[in-house]
Short mmCIF file of C-alpha atoms in Angstrom, two decimals:
data_model
loop_
_atom_site.label_atom_id
_atom_site.label_comp_id
_atom_site.label_asym_id
_atom_site.label_seq_id
_atom_site.Cartn_x
_atom_site.Cartn_y
_atom_site.Cartn_z
CA MET A 1 -53.23 -73.50 -124.23
CA THR A 2 -55.76 -75.58 -122.29
CA SER A 3 -55.34 -78.47 -124.70
CA ILE A 4 -51.55 -78.27 -124.43
CA LEU A 5 -51.72 -78.39 -120.63
CA ALA A 6 -54.19 -81.28 -120.79
CA ALA A 7 -51.90 -83.21 -123.15
CA ALA A 8 -48.88 -82.57 -120.90
CA ARG A 9 -50.85 -83.71 -117.87
CA ALA A 10 -51.92 -86.87 -119.64
CA ARG A 11 -48.28 -87.71 -120.40
CA ILE A 12 -47.18 -87.29 -116.77
CA SER A 13 -48.28 -90.01 -114.38
CA ASP A 14 -50.16 -89.11 -111.21
CA GLN A 15 -47.23 -90.28 -109.09
CA ARG A 16 -44.78 -88.10 -110.98
CA ARG A 17 -47.11 -85.12 -110.63
CA SER A 18 -47.12 -85.74 -106.88
CA HIS A 19 -43.31 -85.85 -106.81
CA LEU A 20 -43.10 -82.70 -108.91
CA ALA A 21 -45.51 -80.93 -106.57
CA VAL A 22 -43.43 -81.88 -103.52
CA PHE A 23 -40.21 -80.71 -105.18
CA THR A 24 -41.67 -77.43 -106.44
CA PHE A 25 -43.29 -76.58 -103.12
CA SER A 26 -40.24 -77.51 -101.03
CA ALA A 27 -37.72 -75.71 -103.23
CA GLY A 28 -40.05 -72.69 -103.42
CA ILE A 29 -40.43 -72.50 -99.65
CA ALA A 30 -36.67 -72.87 -99.19
CA PHE A 31 -35.97 -70.16 -101.77
CA LEU A 32 -38.38 -67.71 -100.13
CA CYS A 33 -36.78 -68.48 -96.77
CA VAL A 34 -33.28 -67.66 -98.02
CA LEU A 35 -34.05 -65.22 -100.84
CA ASP A 36 -31.88 -62.45 -99.40
CA ILE A 37 -28.99 -64.86 -98.90
CA ALA A 38 -29.20 -66.51 -102.32
CA LEU A 39 -29.30 -63.25 -104.25
CA LYS A 40 -27.35 -60.70 -102.21
CA GLN A 41 -24.84 -62.39 -99.95
CA PRO A 42 -21.16 -62.08 -100.87
CA VAL A 43 -18.90 -65.13 -100.73
CA ALA A 44 -19.77 -67.00 -97.51
CA ILE A 45 -17.06 -68.03 -95.07
CA ASP A 46 -17.39 -71.81 -95.65
CA PHE A 47 -17.98 -71.52 -99.39
CA LYS A 48 -14.77 -69.50 -99.51
CA SER A 49 -12.86 -72.65 -98.52
CA PHE A 50 -14.73 -74.78 -101.07
CA TYR A 51 -14.13 -72.24 -103.81
CA ALA A 52 -10.42 -71.89 -102.94
CA ALA A 53 -10.12 -75.70 -102.94
CA ALA A 54 -11.79 -75.83 -106.38
CA VAL A 55 -9.30 -73.25 -107.67
CA ALA A 56 -6.41 -75.23 -106.15
CA ALA A 57 -7.71 -78.45 -107.77
CA SER A 58 -8.02 -76.77 -111.17
CA ARG A 59 -4.38 -75.62 -110.85
CA GLY A 60 -3.08 -79.01 -109.72
CA LEU A 61 -2.21 -77.74 -106.22
CA ASP A 62 -2.64 -79.47 -102.86
CA VAL A 63 -6.22 -78.81 -101.72
CA TYR A 64 -5.33 -79.90 -98.15
CA ASP A 65 -2.56 -77.33 -97.68
CA VAL A 66 -4.22 -74.42 -95.89
CA THR A 67 -1.38 -72.08 -96.89
CA VAL A 68 -2.25 -72.76 -100.54
CA LEU A 69 -5.91 -71.90 -99.88
CA GLU A 70 -4.91 -68.72 -98.01
CA ALA A 71 -2.72 -67.62 -100.91
CA ILE A 72 -5.57 -68.19 -103.37
CA ALA A 73 -8.00 -66.28 -101.13
CA LYS A 74 -5.62 -63.31 -100.98
CA GLU A 75 -4.99 -63.44 -104.72
CA LEU A 76 -8.74 -63.39 -105.47
CA ARG A 77 -9.45 -60.92 -102.64
CA LEU A 78 -12.05 -63.19 -101.08
CA PRO A 79 -13.72 -61.83 -97.91
CA HIS A 80 -13.49 -63.21 -94.36
CA ASP A 81 -10.46 -64.13 -92.36
CA PRO A 82 -9.07 -66.69 -91.75
CA THR A 83 -9.39 -69.19 -94.59
CA PHE A 84 -10.46 -72.53 -93.14
CA PRO A 85 -8.85 -75.75 -94.42
CA TYR A 86 -10.62 -78.14 -96.78
CA LEU A 87 -11.43 -81.30 -94.77
CA TYR A 88 -13.57 -83.40 -97.15
CA PRO A 89 -12.52 -86.20 -99.52
CA PRO A 90 -10.99 -84.88 -102.76
CA PHE A 91 -13.96 -86.02 -104.89
CA PHE A 92 -15.93 -82.83 -104.30
CA ALA A 93 -13.09 -80.33 -104.75
CA HIS A 94 -11.96 -81.90 -108.02
CA THR A 95 -15.28 -82.78 -109.67
CA PHE A 96 -16.65 -79.33 -108.77
CA SER A 97 -13.51 -77.55 -109.96
CA TRP A 98 -15.68 -76.04 -112.72
CA LEU A 99 -16.82 -73.55 -110.08
CA ALA A 100 -13.35 -72.03 -110.30
CA ARG A 101 -14.17 -70.86 -113.84
CA LEU A 102 -16.88 -68.57 -112.47
CA PRO A 103 -16.23 -65.28 -110.65
CA PRO A 104 -16.52 -65.78 -106.86
CA SER A 105 -19.79 -63.84 -106.51
CA THR A 106 -21.40 -65.72 -109.42
CA ALA A 107 -20.16 -69.04 -108.06
CA GLN A 108 -21.71 -68.16 -104.69
CA GLN A 109 -25.11 -67.50 -106.30
CA VAL A 110 -24.93 -70.73 -108.31
CA TRP A 111 -24.00 -72.57 -105.12
CA SER A 112 -26.93 -71.08 -103.20
CA ILE A 113 -29.40 -72.03 -105.95
CA MET A 114 -27.93 -75.57 -105.99
CA ALA A 115 -28.52 -75.76 -102.23
CA VAL A 116 -32.16 -74.72 -102.62
CA VAL A 117 -32.70 -77.27 -105.40
CA SER A 118 -30.98 -79.91 -103.26
CA TYR A 119 -33.40 -79.25 -100.41
CA GLY A 120 -36.32 -79.63 -102.83
CA LEU A 121 -34.93 -82.97 -104.01
CA ALA A 122 -34.27 -84.08 -100.43
CA ALA A 123 -37.88 -83.26 -99.50
CA MET A 124 -39.21 -85.14 -102.52
CA PHE A 125 -37.19 -88.25 -101.67
CA ALA A 126 -38.04 -88.00 -97.95
CA VAL A 127 -41.80 -87.69 -98.61
CA THR A 128 -41.56 -90.70 -100.95
CA ALA A 129 -39.84 -92.69 -98.19
CA VAL A 130 -42.42 -91.64 -95.59
CA ARG A 131 -45.32 -92.68 -97.79
CA ARG A 132 -43.64 -95.97 -98.52
CA ALA A 133 -43.06 -96.65 -94.82
CA THR A 134 -46.61 -95.75 -93.81
CA GLY A 135 -48.19 -97.80 -96.57
CA ASP A 136 -49.99 -94.76 -97.98
CA ALA A 137 -51.87 -96.07 -101.00
CA ARG A 138 -52.71 -92.57 -102.20
CA GLY A 139 -49.65 -92.42 -104.43
CA ALA A 140 -51.25 -89.87 -106.69
CA ALA A 141 -52.68 -87.62 -104.00
CA ILE A 142 -51.03 -84.37 -103.02
CA PRO A 143 -49.55 -85.08 -99.55
CA THR A 144 -50.84 -82.04 -97.67
CA VAL A 145 -49.56 -83.05 -94.21
CA PRO A 146 -45.96 -83.67 -95.40
CA PHE A 147 -46.18 -80.35 -97.30
CA ALA A 148 -46.87 -78.50 -94.07
CA LEU A 149 -44.17 -80.44 -92.22
CA VAL A 150 -41.55 -79.78 -94.91
CA ALA A 151 -42.28 -76.06 -94.62
CA LEU A 152 -42.07 -76.28 -90.82
CA LEU A 153 -38.72 -78.06 -90.96
CA VAL A 154 -37.20 -75.31 -93.11
CA TRP A 155 -37.52 -73.15 -90.00
CA ALA A 156 -36.99 -75.78 -87.29
CA LEU A 157 -33.77 -77.11 -88.86
CA ASN A 158 -32.49 -73.62 -89.67
CA LEU A 159 -31.84 -74.03 -93.38
CA ARG A 160 -30.87 -70.35 -93.42
CA ASN A 161 -27.74 -71.13 -91.42
CA SER A 162 -26.52 -73.68 -93.98
CA LEU A 163 -27.13 -71.18 -96.79
CA ALA A 164 -25.60 -68.25 -94.92
CA MET A 165 -22.43 -70.25 -94.23
CA GLY A 166 -22.26 -71.53 -97.82
CA GLN A 167 -22.32 -75.09 -96.53
CA ILE A 168 -22.39 -78.34 -98.47
CA ASN A 169 -25.03 -79.99 -96.29
CA PRO A 170 -28.11 -79.63 -98.57
CA LEU A 171 -26.28 -81.38 -101.42
CA VAL A 172 -25.23 -84.28 -99.18
CA LEU A 173 -28.75 -84.42 -97.71
CA ALA A 174 -30.27 -84.88 -101.18
CA PHE A 175 -28.17 -88.00 -101.87
CA LEU A 176 -28.78 -89.29 -98.34
CA CYS A 177 -32.56 -88.97 -98.74
CA ALA A 178 -32.34 -90.55 -102.20
CA ALA A 179 -30.57 -93.56 -100.66
CA ILE A 180 -33.32 -93.90 -98.04
CA ALA A 181 -36.16 -93.65 -100.58
CA LEU A 182 -34.51 -96.12 -102.98
CA SER A 183 -33.83 -98.55 -100.14
CA LEU A 184 -37.47 -98.52 -99.02
CA SER A 185 -38.58 -98.99 -102.64
CA GLY A 186 -36.56 -102.19 -102.93
CA LYS A 187 -33.94 -100.65 -105.25
CA GLU A 188 -31.07 -101.61 -103.00
CA THR A 189 -28.20 -101.39 -105.48
CA SER A 190 -29.26 -97.88 -106.46
CA ALA A 191 -29.61 -97.00 -102.76
CA GLY A 192 -26.02 -98.07 -102.20
CA LEU A 193 -24.86 -95.95 -105.13
CA ALA A 194 -26.67 -92.87 -103.79
CA LEU A 195 -25.23 -93.34 -100.30
CA ALA A 196 -21.77 -93.73 -101.84
CA VAL A 197 -22.02 -90.25 -103.37
CA ALA A 198 -23.07 -88.78 -100.01
CA ALA A 199 -20.16 -90.55 -98.27
CA GLY A 200 -17.80 -89.56 -101.08
CA ILE A 201 -18.55 -85.90 -100.42
CA LYS A 202 -18.66 -86.14 -96.61
CA VAL A 203 -17.46 -89.30 -94.85
CA THR A 204 -19.95 -89.63 -91.97
CA PRO A 205 -23.02 -90.73 -94.04
CA ILE A 206 -21.30 -94.11 -94.33
CA LEU A 207 -22.75 -94.85 -90.86
CA LEU A 208 -26.17 -95.33 -92.48
CA ALA A 209 -24.84 -98.51 -94.09
CA LEU A 210 -24.54 -100.21 -90.69
CA PRO A 211 -28.21 -101.38 -90.66
CA TRP A 212 -27.55 -102.94 -94.08
CA VAL A 213 -24.70 -104.93 -92.54
CA VAL A 214 -26.83 -106.08 -89.60
CA GLN A 215 -29.74 -106.97 -91.88
CA ARG A 216 -27.43 -108.67 -94.44
CA ARG A 217 -28.62 -106.56 -97.32
CA PHE A 218 -25.74 -107.51 -99.56
CA ARG A 219 -27.07 -105.88 -102.73
CA ALA A 220 -27.16 -102.49 -101.02
CA LEU A 221 -23.64 -103.04 -99.68
CA ALA A 222 -22.45 -104.09 -103.14
CA GLY A 223 -23.95 -100.91 -104.58
CA LEU A 224 -22.20 -98.90 -101.88
CA ALA A 225 -18.84 -100.52 -102.64
CA ALA A 226 -19.28 -100.01 -106.38
CA GLY A 227 -20.36 -96.42 -105.82
CA LEU A 228 -17.34 -95.61 -103.65
CA ALA A 229 -15.06 -97.09 -106.31
CA ALA A 230 -16.85 -95.02 -108.95
CA VAL A 231 -16.46 -91.86 -106.83
CA VAL A 232 -12.69 -92.39 -106.79
CA LEU A 233 -12.47 -93.28 -110.48
CA LEU A 234 -14.63 -90.35 -111.61
CA SER A 235 -12.37 -87.91 -109.78
CA LEU A 236 -9.14 -89.25 -111.33
CA PRO A 237 -9.56 -87.51 -114.74
CA PHE A 238 -9.76 -84.24 -112.78
CA GLY A 239 -6.29 -84.87 -111.33
CA ALA A 240 -7.43 -86.16 -107.92
CA ALA A 241 -4.99 -89.10 -107.61
CA PRO A 242 -2.36 -87.22 -105.53
CA ALA A 243 -5.16 -85.67 -103.44
CA TRP A 244 -6.55 -89.10 -102.52
CA VAL A 245 -3.11 -90.18 -101.32
CA GLU A 246 -2.75 -86.97 -99.30
CA PHE A 247 -6.27 -87.34 -97.85
CA LEU A 248 -5.57 -90.88 -96.63
CA LYS A 249 -2.26 -89.74 -95.10
CA ARG A 250 -3.92 -86.82 -93.29
CA LEU A 251 -7.03 -88.73 -92.17
CA PRO A 252 -5.62 -89.84 -88.77
CA ARG A 253 -4.59 -86.23 -88.09
CA MET A 254 -8.14 -85.01 -88.77
CA SER A 255 -9.87 -87.34 -86.29
CA HIS A 256 -11.37 -86.70 -82.86
CA GLY A 257 -9.42 -84.38 -80.59
CA SER A 258 -6.73 -83.62 -83.17
CA ARG A 259 -5.59 -80.08 -83.82
CA ILE A 260 -5.92 -79.31 -87.52
CA PRO A 261 -3.66 -76.59 -88.98
CA GLY A 262 -5.72 -73.55 -89.93
CA LEU A 263 -8.71 -74.59 -87.82
CA PHE A 264 -9.61 -73.55 -84.31
CA ASP A 265 -9.09 -75.77 -81.30
CA PRO A 266 -11.46 -78.81 -81.16
CA GLY A 267 -12.54 -77.73 -77.67
CA THR A 268 -13.93 -74.39 -78.81
CA VAL A 269 -17.57 -73.85 -77.81
CA ALA A 270 -18.68 -73.62 -81.46
CA ASN A 271 -17.92 -77.34 -81.81
CA PHE A 272 -20.67 -79.34 -80.07
CA SER A 273 -19.69 -82.78 -81.32
CA LEU A 274 -18.82 -85.50 -78.83
CA ALA A 275 -15.15 -84.77 -79.55
CA GLY A 276 -15.71 -81.09 -78.73
CA PHE A 277 -17.49 -82.01 -75.51
CA TYR A 278 -14.68 -84.28 -74.34
CA ALA A 279 -12.01 -81.81 -75.49
CA ARG A 280 -13.53 -79.22 -73.15
CA LEU A 281 -13.47 -81.75 -70.32
CA PHE A 282 -10.05 -83.34 -70.89
CA GLY A 283 -8.18 -80.38 -72.36
CA PRO A 284 -5.23 -81.14 -74.67
CA ASP A 285 -5.23 -84.90 -73.94
CA ALA A 286 -6.08 -86.00 -77.50
CA ALA A 287 -5.80 -89.72 -76.67
CA ALA A 288 -8.45 -89.43 -73.93
CA VAL A 289 -10.71 -87.41 -76.24
CA LYS A 290 -10.36 -89.98 -79.01
CA ALA A 291 -11.03 -92.95 -76.70
CA ALA A 292 -14.03 -91.35 -74.98
CA SER A 293 -15.53 -90.21 -78.31
CA THR A 294 -15.09 -93.64 -79.90
CA ILE A 295 -16.66 -95.47 -76.95
CA THR A 296 -19.64 -93.10 -76.84
CA ILE A 297 -20.23 -93.35 -80.59
CA LEU A 298 -20.14 -97.14 -80.43
CA LEU A 299 -22.64 -97.13 -77.57
CA LEU A 300 -25.02 -94.83 -79.45
CA LEU A 301 -24.76 -96.88 -82.64
CA GLY A 302 -25.05 -100.19 -80.78
CA GLY A 303 -28.19 -99.09 -78.96
CA ALA A 304 -29.94 -98.02 -82.17
CA LEU A 305 -28.93 -101.17 -84.08
CA ALA A 306 -29.88 -103.48 -81.22
CA LEU A 307 -33.32 -101.94 -80.82
CA GLY A 308 -33.83 -101.78 -84.57
CA GLY A 309 -33.38 -105.53 -84.91
CA ARG A 310 -32.29 -107.63 -87.85
CA ALA A 311 -35.68 -108.01 -89.54
CA PRO A 312 -36.04 -105.04 -91.92
CA SER A 313 -39.35 -103.23 -92.29
CA PRO A 314 -40.02 -99.81 -93.87
CA ALA A 315 -41.48 -98.32 -90.68
CA ARG A 316 -38.70 -99.58 -88.43
CA SER A 317 -36.03 -98.52 -90.92
CA LEU A 318 -37.29 -94.94 -90.80
CA ARG A 319 -37.73 -94.99 -87.02
CA MET A 320 -34.12 -96.17 -86.68
CA LEU A 321 -32.98 -93.15 -88.67
CA LEU A 322 -33.61 -90.62 -85.89
CA PRO A 323 -31.04 -92.07 -83.43
CA LEU A 324 -28.72 -93.03 -86.30
CA LEU A 325 -28.72 -89.57 -87.87
CA VAL A 326 -28.23 -87.88 -84.51
CA THR A 327 -25.25 -90.18 -83.97
CA MET A 328 -23.95 -89.29 -87.43
CA VAL A 329 -24.16 -85.58 -86.58
CA VAL A 330 -22.36 -85.78 -83.21
CA ALA A 331 -19.84 -88.40 -84.41
CA SER A 332 -18.06 -85.91 -86.66
CA PRO A 333 -14.87 -84.44 -85.12
CA PHE A 334 -16.43 -81.00 -85.68
CA THR A 335 -20.19 -80.39 -85.44
CA TYR A 336 -21.94 -77.04 -85.86
CA VAL A 337 -25.49 -75.74 -85.98
CA HIS A 338 -25.89 -76.30 -89.72
CA HIS A 339 -25.16 -80.03 -89.37
CA VAL A 340 -28.47 -80.61 -87.55
CA LEU A 341 -30.11 -80.40 -91.00
CA TYR A 342 -29.17 -84.05 -91.54
CA VAL A 343 -31.93 -85.30 -89.22
CA PHE A 344 -34.50 -83.98 -91.74
CA PRO A 345 -35.83 -87.30 -93.18
CA ALA A 346 -36.16 -88.92 -89.75
CA ALA A 347 -37.80 -85.80 -88.29
CA LEU A 348 -40.27 -85.67 -91.19
CA TYR A 349 -41.30 -89.29 -90.62
CA ALA A 350 -41.62 -88.87 -86.85
CA LEU A 351 -43.69 -85.70 -87.22
CA ASP A 352 -45.89 -87.23 -89.92
CA ARG A 353 -46.53 -90.28 -87.76
CA ALA A 354 -47.36 -88.15 -84.72
CA ALA A 355 -49.65 -85.85 -86.76
CA THR A 356 -51.63 -88.67 -88.39
CA ARG A 357 -52.10 -90.42 -85.02
CA GLY A 358 -53.09 -87.27 -83.18
CA ARG A 359 -50.09 -87.22 -80.84
CA SER A 360 -49.81 -83.47 -80.52
CA MET A 361 -47.57 -83.56 -77.42
CA GLU A 362 -45.07 -85.81 -79.17
CA MET A 363 -45.12 -83.60 -82.25
CA GLY A 364 -44.66 -80.43 -80.22
CA ALA A 365 -41.79 -81.91 -78.18
CA LEU A 366 -39.93 -82.93 -81.33
CA VAL A 367 -40.37 -79.53 -82.99
CA VAL A 368 -39.15 -77.74 -79.85
CA LEU A 369 -36.11 -80.01 -79.55
CA LEU A 370 -35.22 -79.58 -83.24
CA ALA A 371 -35.52 -75.80 -82.98
CA LEU A 372 -33.38 -75.74 -79.82
CA ALA A 373 -30.72 -77.92 -81.47
CA THR A 374 -30.26 -75.26 -84.17
CA VAL A 375 -30.01 -72.31 -81.78
CA ASP A 376 -26.52 -70.78 -81.85
CA PHE A 377 -25.88 -71.31 -78.14
CA PRO A 378 -22.14 -70.56 -78.48
CA TYR A 379 -23.19 -66.99 -79.31
CA VAL A 380 -25.36 -66.99 -76.17
CA TYR A 381 -22.41 -68.14 -74.05
CA GLU A 382 -20.47 -65.04 -75.10
CA ARG A 383 -23.12 -62.81 -73.52
CA PHE A 384 -22.22 -64.03 -70.03
CA LYS A 385 -19.66 -61.88 -68.26
CA ALA A 386 -18.17 -64.69 -66.18
CA PRO A 387 -16.70 -67.84 -67.76
CA LEU A 388 -19.09 -70.78 -67.75
CA PRO A 389 -18.05 -74.27 -66.55
CA PRO A 390 -17.23 -76.77 -69.34
CA LEU A 391 -20.38 -78.82 -68.72
CA ALA A 392 -22.52 -75.74 -69.39
CA LEU A 393 -21.01 -75.21 -72.85
CA SER A 394 -22.65 -78.16 -74.63
CA VAL A 395 -26.37 -77.31 -74.68
CA ASN A 396 -26.69 -78.16 -78.39
CA LEU A 397 -25.17 -81.59 -77.76
CA TYR A 398 -27.49 -82.23 -74.82
CA VAL A 399 -30.51 -81.34 -76.97
CA LEU A 400 -29.33 -83.68 -79.73
CA LEU A 401 -28.90 -86.48 -77.20
CA ALA A 402 -32.45 -85.77 -76.01
CA ILE A 403 -33.61 -86.18 -79.63
CA TYR A 404 -31.64 -89.45 -79.75
CA ALA A 405 -33.45 -90.63 -76.60
CA LEU A 406 -36.83 -89.67 -78.09
CA GLY A 407 -35.91 -91.55 -81.25
CA MET A 408 -35.09 -94.64 -79.21
CA VAL A 409 -38.48 -94.42 -77.44
CA LEU A 410 -40.25 -94.13 -80.81
CA LEU A 411 -38.23 -97.05 -82.19
CA TRP A 412 -39.11 -99.19 -79.16
CA ARG A 413 -42.78 -98.33 -79.59
CA GLU A 414 -42.61 -99.18 -83.32
CA ARG A 415 -41.10 -102.55 -82.51
CA ARG A 416 -43.70 -103.22 -79.80
CA GLU A 417 -46.58 -102.30 -82.13
CA ALA A 418 -45.17 -104.54 -84.84
CA ALA A 419 -45.06 -107.44 -82.39
CA ALA A 420 -48.57 -106.78 -81.00
CA PRO A 421 -50.50 -108.77 -83.68
CA ALA A 422 -48.34 -111.82 -82.98
CA ARG A 423 -48.95 -111.51 -79.25
CA GLY A 424 -52.69 -111.21 -79.81
CA VAL A 425 -52.97 -114.64 -81.46
CA THR A 426 -52.40 -118.04 -79.85
CA SER A 427 -50.36 -120.83 -81.38
CA THR A 428 -53.62 -122.40 -82.61
CA GLY A 429 -54.65 -119.23 -84.42
CA THR A 430 -57.48 -118.22 -82.03
CA PRO A 431 -57.61 -114.81 -80.34
CA ARG A 432 -56.20 -114.65 -76.82
CA ARG A 433 -58.47 -113.66 -73.95
CA ARG A 434 -57.74 -110.13 -72.79
CA SER A 435 -58.37 -108.86 -69.31
CA GLY A 436 -61.73 -107.21 -68.85
CA GLY A 437 -63.31 -108.75 -71.94
CA HIS A 438 -64.57 -111.99 -73.52
CA VAL A 439 -64.09 -113.72 -76.81
CA ARG A 440 -67.45 -114.21 -78.48
CA ALA A 441 -68.20 -117.76 -79.54
CA ARG A 442 -69.12 -118.33 -83.15
CA CYS A 443 -72.65 -119.56 -83.85
#
């Protein structure tokens, strides 16, 4: 047995062993965190919609007609009421229509295990990206600090909520982190392909391609375009052509401030996106909600891109992710607690940087903000006897904007530190005199 293990170890490179260790640890921690959910929970309320959409796709029905999904839910006696509409591009519903062949409870367990594996993959890709950005030469070493941070983020980002709701976020996160890791490794075409899958499942990850546009990274953009085309083509054999037409027709009616049949009002307190915030302020004026949301999103994106600059660097690319991912989360027409999980790769990098540089206050502030962002404050609001004013019903959004502001501070500091060596040298190549000190003459 010892010789077999030794032979297997000799065949696996040190770097691959490191990646395998990160995946195994991260998936194991996630599984222990959600063991009761993965093994015992009945069909979750959000997975119910995905499963009903998969059944509708397998039968050639309209996955965007909520009455069709409700009829399927009643036929299969799925729990929870009401049945929420399916709002994602048709790629997921049709390519995952094989789930419809499984009984609902079995499909739920398979889905939960897929989510745990996805988190393990996301952690592996994120740790790879962090080590690339920090120039860590210990490619074969077991990254103990990221291990601890990955375990911490399982709690801080409330992975349990995504699993309990039967959400799709861990799967999207895995492709998003893969795109980041591949981009920092110089595999730009592959990065574009990975981001295309994430955007093909859920539209908002497409915002991460904006730095590629600013930095003129045309290979990554070409990979993204090819990947999006492949996403559409791969879904066609599953009968998705009519669904793509229907999705494009319905897209304007699913934007900010719009009332979607089968879904609650956009101004409900559970929705802490920018659109939800403005819907609570402006009421039923959808045009005002749309305009205010669009302007705010553009300002948030513009600030991050302007501070990030056009010259790409691994460290700055990862620093830029924190404000960009926060913007991606709040830019969706509907944002809930489980969507905060998307800031995972940026949070991991920021925490790793703060830990290795001994910035305990910075690390603690970020952990507290992340944990607060995943608190179900809408449930807290219900405990108050008197109605709260609209401005008091967006605590989650305010915390996310505070994380955005912290990300901008970190990005500014990264840019300043990158420029410091240039400022410390004169045009002739000699060190500048600094106040309070002298430059020693050479003998």
